[in-house]
Structures are given as structure tokens and as C-alpha cells.
Amino acid sequence: MIKEFTERELDRIIEMAWEDRTPFEAITFQFGISEQETIEVMRREMKPSSFRMWRKRVQGRATKHAKLRFDEMDRFRCSRQRNITGNKISKR
């Protein structure tokens, strides 16, 4: 079953799939698609060489699968990340 996504949703799915610290479970939670469906989206939307490079990189990567992560690795937050207040990003 192929779900229809807007261009913005597709961009976000691809972005989340490329991020090393974003597990497939987060994509499933946010968009309701399985890991296999995410792989199919990536295969369909990317150039073949880019897909092969991505697939080789994420295959077996512990950070892409919540069950393989270390217990203390819950969420990633950059030390330079600031709180967002009033819908405006705080300046450095």
C-alpha cells in the first residue's frame, strides 16, 4: 500500500531517514509508515547511486533502530541548540 504524501512530508521523511540519530521508529510514529515503507520511499525518491550510498550507511546502524540503541541514548540535543520561544528562534 503506497501512501500519498505532500512534497513537504516527503522532504521531511527523507531528511529524517538521512539523519543518523533519528530512528526509523520516529518516522513510523510521525508518518505511520514502517521501516520497509521508508526504504521504498527512499528508493523511489532518490537517484539510484544516492539510495545505494544511504542504504549501505544505515544498514545495521544502531542509532537508526531504537532497540539497538544504548539505554542512556534517549534523544539527541546539540549543546548549541537553544529554546524556541514565542515562535522565534533565540539568537546566539
mmCIF file of C-alpha atoms in Angstrom:
data_model
loop_
_atom_site.group_PDB
_atom_site.id
_atom_site.type_symbol
_atom_site.label_atom_id
_atom_site.label_comp_id
_atom_site.label_asym_id
_atom_site.label_seq_id
_atom_site.Cartn_x
_atom_site.Cartn_y
_atom_site.Cartn_z
ATOM 1 C CA MET A 1 0.000 0.000 0.000
ATOM 2 C CA ILE A 2 1.573 3.265 -1.136
ATOM 3 C CA LYS A 3 0.585 6.250 0.952
ATOM 4 C CA GLU A 4 0.376 9.659 -0.659
ATOM 5 C CA PHE A 5 2.455 12.398 0.932
ATOM 6 C CA THR A 6 2.763 16.075 0.203
ATOM 7 C CA GLU A 7 6.088 17.359 -1.086
ATOM 8 C CA ARG A 8 6.808 18.821 2.334
ATOM 9 C CA GLU A 9 6.113 15.480 4.076
ATOM 10 C CA LEU A 10 8.318 13.622 1.589
ATOM 11 C CA ASP A 11 11.138 16.099 2.213
ATOM 12 C CA ARG A 12 10.804 15.582 5.965
ATOM 13 C CA ILE A 13 10.745 11.776 5.658
ATOM 14 C CA ILE A 14 13.904 11.849 3.528
ATOM 15 C CA GLU A 15 15.564 14.299 5.917
ATOM 16 C CA MET A 16 14.725 12.123 8.933
ATOM 17 C CA ALA A 17 15.951 8.986 7.131
ATOM 18 C CA TRP A 18 19.288 10.688 6.329
ATOM 19 C CA GLU A 19 19.810 11.821 9.935
ATOM 20 C CA ASP A 20 21.951 9.272 11.764
ATOM 21 C CA ARG A 21 20.342 9.822 15.152
ATOM 22 C CA THR A 22 16.714 9.645 14.018
ATOM 23 C CA PRO A 23 15.439 6.064 14.398
ATOM 24 C CA PHE A 24 13.011 4.501 11.949
ATOM 25 C CA GLU A 25 10.555 4.271 14.859
ATOM 26 C CA ALA A 26 10.371 8.097 14.932
ATOM 27 C CA ILE A 27 9.425 8.110 11.236
ATOM 28 C CA THR A 28 6.819 5.431 11.934
ATOM 29 C CA PHE A 29 5.402 7.445 14.841
ATOM 30 C CA GLN A 30 5.232 10.705 12.882
ATOM 31 C CA PHE A 31 4.135 9.456 9.451
ATOM 32 C CA GLY A 32 2.669 5.992 10.074
ATOM 33 C CA ILE A 33 4.979 4.136 7.686
ATOM 34 C CA SER A 34 7.143 1.152 8.525
ATOM 35 C CA GLU A 35 10.899 0.854 8.059
ATOM 36 C CA GLN A 36 10.322 -1.091 4.840
ATOM 37 C CA GLU A 37 7.960 1.601 3.524
ATOM 38 C CA THR A 38 10.562 4.249 4.418
ATOM 39 C CA ILE A 39 13.134 2.317 2.403
ATOM 40 C CA GLU A 40 10.697 2.148 -0.522
ATOM 41 C CA VAL A 41 10.130 5.932 -0.336
ATOM 42 C CA MET A 42 13.889 6.493 -0.326
ATOM 43 C CA ARG A 43 14.359 4.134 -3.298
ATOM 44 C CA ARG A 44 11.571 5.874 -5.255
ATOM 45 C CA GLU A 45 12.586 9.475 -4.491
ATOM 46 C CA MET A 46 16.387 9.281 -4.708
ATOM 47 C CA LYS A 47 18.850 8.665 -7.511
ATOM 48 C CA PRO A 48 19.982 5.012 -7.563
ATOM 49 C CA SER A 49 23.555 5.871 -6.526
ATOM 50 C CA SER A 50 22.350 8.055 -3.640
ATOM 51 C CA PHE A 51 19.987 5.326 -2.474
ATOM 52 C CA ARG A 52 22.771 2.705 -2.512
ATOM 53 C CA MET A 53 25.050 5.050 -0.538
ATOM 54 C CA TRP A 54 22.307 5.749 2.043
ATOM 55 C CA ARG A 55 21.319 2.088 2.336
ATOM 56 C CA LYS A 56 24.917 0.993 2.884
ATOM 57 C CA ARG A 57 25.342 3.658 5.572
ATOM 58 C CA VAL A 58 22.199 2.926 7.595
ATOM 59 C CA GLN A 59 22.158 -0.849 7.324
ATOM 60 C CA GLY A 60 22.810 -2.248 10.788
ATOM 61 C CA ARG A 61 23.434 1.202 12.295
ATOM 62 C CA ALA A 62 22.457 1.066 15.967
ATOM 63 C CA THR A 63 21.237 4.667 16.047
ATOM 64 C CA LYS A 64 18.646 4.007 13.312
ATOM 65 C CA HIS A 65 16.923 1.286 15.357
ATOM 66 C CA ALA A 66 15.575 2.166 18.810
ATOM 67 C CA LYS A 67 16.018 -1.393 20.128
ATOM 68 C CA LEU A 68 19.741 -1.375 19.255
ATOM 69 C CA ARG A 69 20.450 1.956 20.959
ATOM 70 C CA PHE A 70 22.221 2.316 24.268
ATOM 71 C CA ASP A 71 19.842 2.793 27.205
ATOM 72 C CA GLU A 72 21.220 6.247 28.006
ATOM 73 C CA MET A 73 20.733 7.442 24.385
ATOM 74 C CA ASP A 74 17.188 8.710 24.509
ATOM 75 C CA ARG A 75 17.152 11.886 22.435
ATOM 76 C CA PHE A 76 19.890 13.920 20.852
ATOM 77 C CA ARG A 77 20.180 17.589 21.575
ATOM 78 C CA CYS A 78 23.055 19.671 20.333
ATOM 79 C CA SER A 79 24.833 21.696 23.005
ATOM 80 C CA ARG A 80 24.385 24.800 20.817
ATOM 81 C CA GLN A 81 20.635 24.257 20.414
ATOM 82 C CA ARG A 82 18.558 26.999 22.013
ATOM 83 C CA ASN A 83 14.992 27.001 23.223
ATOM 84 C CA ILE A 84 12.386 28.303 20.825
ATOM 85 C CA THR A 85 10.206 30.937 22.447
ATOM 86 C CA GLY A 86 7.350 32.932 21.010
ATOM 87 C CA ASN A 87 7.758 31.173 17.650
ATOM 88 C CA LYS A 88 11.114 32.912 17.168
ATOM 89 C CA ILE A 89 14.459 31.173 17.436
ATOM 90 C CA SER A 90 16.693 32.714 20.066
ATOM 91 C CA LYS A 91 19.863 34.247 18.658
ATOM 92 C CA ARG A 92 23.313 33.098 19.726
#
